[in-house]
mmCIF file of the C-alpha atoms, coordinates in Angstrom:
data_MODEL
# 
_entry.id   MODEL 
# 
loop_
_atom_site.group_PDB 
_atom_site.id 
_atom_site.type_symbol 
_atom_site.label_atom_id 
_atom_site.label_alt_id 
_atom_site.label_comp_id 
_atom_site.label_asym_id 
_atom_site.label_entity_id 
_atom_site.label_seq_id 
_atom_site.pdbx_PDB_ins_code 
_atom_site.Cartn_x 
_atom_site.Cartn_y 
_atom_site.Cartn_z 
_atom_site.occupancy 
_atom_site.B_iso_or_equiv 
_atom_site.pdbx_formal_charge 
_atom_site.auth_seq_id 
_atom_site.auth_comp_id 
_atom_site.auth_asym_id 
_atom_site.auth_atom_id 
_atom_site.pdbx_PDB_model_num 
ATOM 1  C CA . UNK A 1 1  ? -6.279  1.348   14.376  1.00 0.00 ? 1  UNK A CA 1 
ATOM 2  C CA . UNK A 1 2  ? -6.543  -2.497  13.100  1.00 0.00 ? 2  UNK A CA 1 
ATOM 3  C CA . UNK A 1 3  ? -2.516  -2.400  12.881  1.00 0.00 ? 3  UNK A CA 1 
ATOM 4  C CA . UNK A 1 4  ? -1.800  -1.279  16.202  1.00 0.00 ? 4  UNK A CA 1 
ATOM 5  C CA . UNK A 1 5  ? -4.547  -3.266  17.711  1.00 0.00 ? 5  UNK A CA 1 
ATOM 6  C CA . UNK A 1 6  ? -2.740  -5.920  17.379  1.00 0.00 ? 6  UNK A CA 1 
ATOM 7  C CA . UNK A 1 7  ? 1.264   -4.550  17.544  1.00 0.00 ? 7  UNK A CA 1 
ATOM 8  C CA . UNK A 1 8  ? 1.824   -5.320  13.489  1.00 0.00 ? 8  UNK A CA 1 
ATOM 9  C CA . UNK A 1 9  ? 4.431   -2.639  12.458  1.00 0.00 ? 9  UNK A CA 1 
ATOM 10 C CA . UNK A 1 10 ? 3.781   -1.409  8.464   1.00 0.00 ? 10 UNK A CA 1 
ATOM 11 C CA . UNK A 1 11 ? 6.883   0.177   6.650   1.00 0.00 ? 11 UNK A CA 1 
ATOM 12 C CA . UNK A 1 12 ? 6.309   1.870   3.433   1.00 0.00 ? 12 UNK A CA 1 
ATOM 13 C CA . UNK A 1 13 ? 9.251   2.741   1.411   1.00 0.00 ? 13 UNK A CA 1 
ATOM 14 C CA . UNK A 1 14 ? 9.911   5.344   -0.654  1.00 0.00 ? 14 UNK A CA 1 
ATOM 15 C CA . UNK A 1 15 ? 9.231   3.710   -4.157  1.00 0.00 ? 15 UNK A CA 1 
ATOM 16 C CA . UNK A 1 16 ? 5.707   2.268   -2.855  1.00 0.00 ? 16 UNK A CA 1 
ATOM 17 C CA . UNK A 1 17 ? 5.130   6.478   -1.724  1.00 0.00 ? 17 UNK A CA 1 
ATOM 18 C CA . UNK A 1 18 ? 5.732   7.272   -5.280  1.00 0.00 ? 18 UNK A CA 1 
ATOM 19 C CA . UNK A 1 19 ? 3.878   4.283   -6.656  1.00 0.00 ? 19 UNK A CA 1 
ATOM 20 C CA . UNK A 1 20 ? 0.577   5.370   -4.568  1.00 0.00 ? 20 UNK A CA 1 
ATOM 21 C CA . UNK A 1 21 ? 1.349   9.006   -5.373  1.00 0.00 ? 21 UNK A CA 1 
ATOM 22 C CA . UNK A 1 22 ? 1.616   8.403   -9.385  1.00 0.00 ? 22 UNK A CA 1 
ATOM 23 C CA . UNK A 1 23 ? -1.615  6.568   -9.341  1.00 0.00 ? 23 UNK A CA 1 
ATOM 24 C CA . UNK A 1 24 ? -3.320  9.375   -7.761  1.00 0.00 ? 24 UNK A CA 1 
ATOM 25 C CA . UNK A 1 25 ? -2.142  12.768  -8.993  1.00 0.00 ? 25 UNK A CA 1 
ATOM 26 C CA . UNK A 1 26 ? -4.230  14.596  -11.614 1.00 0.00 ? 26 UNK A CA 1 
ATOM 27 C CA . UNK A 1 27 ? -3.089  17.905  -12.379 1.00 0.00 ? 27 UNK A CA 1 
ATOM 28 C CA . UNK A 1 28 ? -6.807  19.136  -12.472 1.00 0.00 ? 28 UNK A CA 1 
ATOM 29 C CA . UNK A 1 29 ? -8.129  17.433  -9.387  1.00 0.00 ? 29 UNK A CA 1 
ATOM 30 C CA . UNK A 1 30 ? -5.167  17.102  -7.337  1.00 0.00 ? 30 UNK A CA 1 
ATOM 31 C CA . UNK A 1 31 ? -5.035  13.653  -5.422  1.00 0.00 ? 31 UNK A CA 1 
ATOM 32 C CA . UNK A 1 32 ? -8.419  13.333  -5.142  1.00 0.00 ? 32 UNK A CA 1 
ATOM 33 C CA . UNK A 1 33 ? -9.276  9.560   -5.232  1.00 0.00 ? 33 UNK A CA 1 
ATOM 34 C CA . UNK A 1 34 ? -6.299  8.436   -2.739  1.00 0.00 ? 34 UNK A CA 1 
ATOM 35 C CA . UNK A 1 35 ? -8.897  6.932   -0.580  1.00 0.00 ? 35 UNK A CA 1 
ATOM 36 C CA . UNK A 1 36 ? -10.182 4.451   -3.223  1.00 0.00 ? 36 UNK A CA 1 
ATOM 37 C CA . UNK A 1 37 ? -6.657  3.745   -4.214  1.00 0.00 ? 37 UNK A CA 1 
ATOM 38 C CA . UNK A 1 38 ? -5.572  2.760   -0.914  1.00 0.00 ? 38 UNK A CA 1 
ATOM 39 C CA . UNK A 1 39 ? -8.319  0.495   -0.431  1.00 0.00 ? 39 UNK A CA 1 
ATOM 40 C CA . UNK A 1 40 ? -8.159  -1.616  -3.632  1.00 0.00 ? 40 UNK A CA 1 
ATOM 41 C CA . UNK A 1 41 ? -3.838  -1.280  -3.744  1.00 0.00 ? 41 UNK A CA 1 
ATOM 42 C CA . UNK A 1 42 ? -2.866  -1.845  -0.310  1.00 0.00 ? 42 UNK A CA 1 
ATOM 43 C CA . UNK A 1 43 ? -5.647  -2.429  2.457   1.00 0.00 ? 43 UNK A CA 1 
ATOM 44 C CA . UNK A 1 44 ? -7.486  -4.892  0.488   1.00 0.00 ? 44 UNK A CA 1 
ATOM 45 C CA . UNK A 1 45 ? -4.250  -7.152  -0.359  1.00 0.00 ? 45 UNK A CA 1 
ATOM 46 C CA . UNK A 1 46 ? -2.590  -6.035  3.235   1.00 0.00 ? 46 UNK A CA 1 
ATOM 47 C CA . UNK A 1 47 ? -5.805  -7.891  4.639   1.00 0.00 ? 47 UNK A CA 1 
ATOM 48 C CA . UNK A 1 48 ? -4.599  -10.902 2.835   1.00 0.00 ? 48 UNK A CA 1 
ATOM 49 C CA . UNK A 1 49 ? -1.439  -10.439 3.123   1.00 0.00 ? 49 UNK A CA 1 
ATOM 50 C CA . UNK A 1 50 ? -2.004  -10.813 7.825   1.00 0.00 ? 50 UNK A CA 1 
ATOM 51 C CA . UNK A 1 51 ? -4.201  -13.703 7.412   1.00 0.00 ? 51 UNK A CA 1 
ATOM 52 C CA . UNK A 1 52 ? -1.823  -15.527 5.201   1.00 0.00 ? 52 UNK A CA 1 
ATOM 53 C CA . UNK A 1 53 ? 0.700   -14.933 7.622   1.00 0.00 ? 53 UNK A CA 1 
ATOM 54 C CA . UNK A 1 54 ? -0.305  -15.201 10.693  1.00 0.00 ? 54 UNK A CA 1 
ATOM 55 C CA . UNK A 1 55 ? 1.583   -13.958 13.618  1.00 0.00 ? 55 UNK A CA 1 
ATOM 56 C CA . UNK A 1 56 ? 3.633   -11.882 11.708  1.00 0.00 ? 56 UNK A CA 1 
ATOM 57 C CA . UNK A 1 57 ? 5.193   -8.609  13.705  1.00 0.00 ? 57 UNK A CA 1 
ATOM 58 C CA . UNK A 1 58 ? 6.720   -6.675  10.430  1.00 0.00 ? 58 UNK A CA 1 
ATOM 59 C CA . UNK A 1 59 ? 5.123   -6.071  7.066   1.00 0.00 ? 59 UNK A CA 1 
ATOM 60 C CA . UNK A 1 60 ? 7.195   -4.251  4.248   1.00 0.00 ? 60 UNK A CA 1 
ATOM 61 C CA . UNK A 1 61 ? 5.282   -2.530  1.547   1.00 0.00 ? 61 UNK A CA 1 
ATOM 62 C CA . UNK A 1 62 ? 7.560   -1.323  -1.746  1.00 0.00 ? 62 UNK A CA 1 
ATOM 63 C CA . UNK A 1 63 ? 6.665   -2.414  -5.005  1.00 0.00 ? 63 UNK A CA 1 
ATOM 64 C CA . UNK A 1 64 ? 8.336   -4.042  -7.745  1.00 0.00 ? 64 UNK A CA 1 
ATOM 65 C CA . UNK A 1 65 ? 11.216  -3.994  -9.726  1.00 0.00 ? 65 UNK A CA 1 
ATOM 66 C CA . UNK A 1 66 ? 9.974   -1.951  -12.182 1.00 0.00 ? 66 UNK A CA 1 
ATOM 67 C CA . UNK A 1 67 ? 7.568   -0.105  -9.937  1.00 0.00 ? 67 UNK A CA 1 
ATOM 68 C CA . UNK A 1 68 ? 4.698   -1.197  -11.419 1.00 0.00 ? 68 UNK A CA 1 
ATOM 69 C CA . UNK A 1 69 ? 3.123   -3.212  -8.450  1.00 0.00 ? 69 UNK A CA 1 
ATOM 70 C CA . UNK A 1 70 ? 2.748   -3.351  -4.928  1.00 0.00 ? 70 UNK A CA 1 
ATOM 71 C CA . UNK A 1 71 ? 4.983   -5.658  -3.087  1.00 0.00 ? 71 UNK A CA 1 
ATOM 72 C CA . UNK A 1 72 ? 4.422   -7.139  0.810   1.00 0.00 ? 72 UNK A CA 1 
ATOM 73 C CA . UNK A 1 73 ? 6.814   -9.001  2.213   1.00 0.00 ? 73 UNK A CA 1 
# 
């Protein structure tokens, strides 16, 4: 709702699906704590990320080389 408030387009690439999806998979409970992970991997840093740079219209979420980290750019 915040992101289309105010007309910011979010793409999330493949390798930052996988990245989120890795984190969160547990064979016995499934992908339970996705929520949590969300939070503290991309909405907390995202929040950062728009007040850093202001005015912005496009963010891009994918991770790093290695796919190790979340990347915004």
């Amino acid at each position: 709702a915040m992101l289309k408030k105010s007309k910011l387009q979010l793409s999330v690439d493949e390798k930052a699906l996988e990245y989120f999806y890795n984190l969160n998979f547990d064979k016995k409970y499934g992908a339970r704590f996705i929520s949590r992970t969300l939070k503290n991997e991309l909405q907390n840093p995202l929040s950062d990320f728009i007040l850093k740079n202001y005015g912005l219209k496009k963010i891009n979420v994918t991770t790093d080389k290695h796919g190790r980290r979340i990347k915004l750019h």
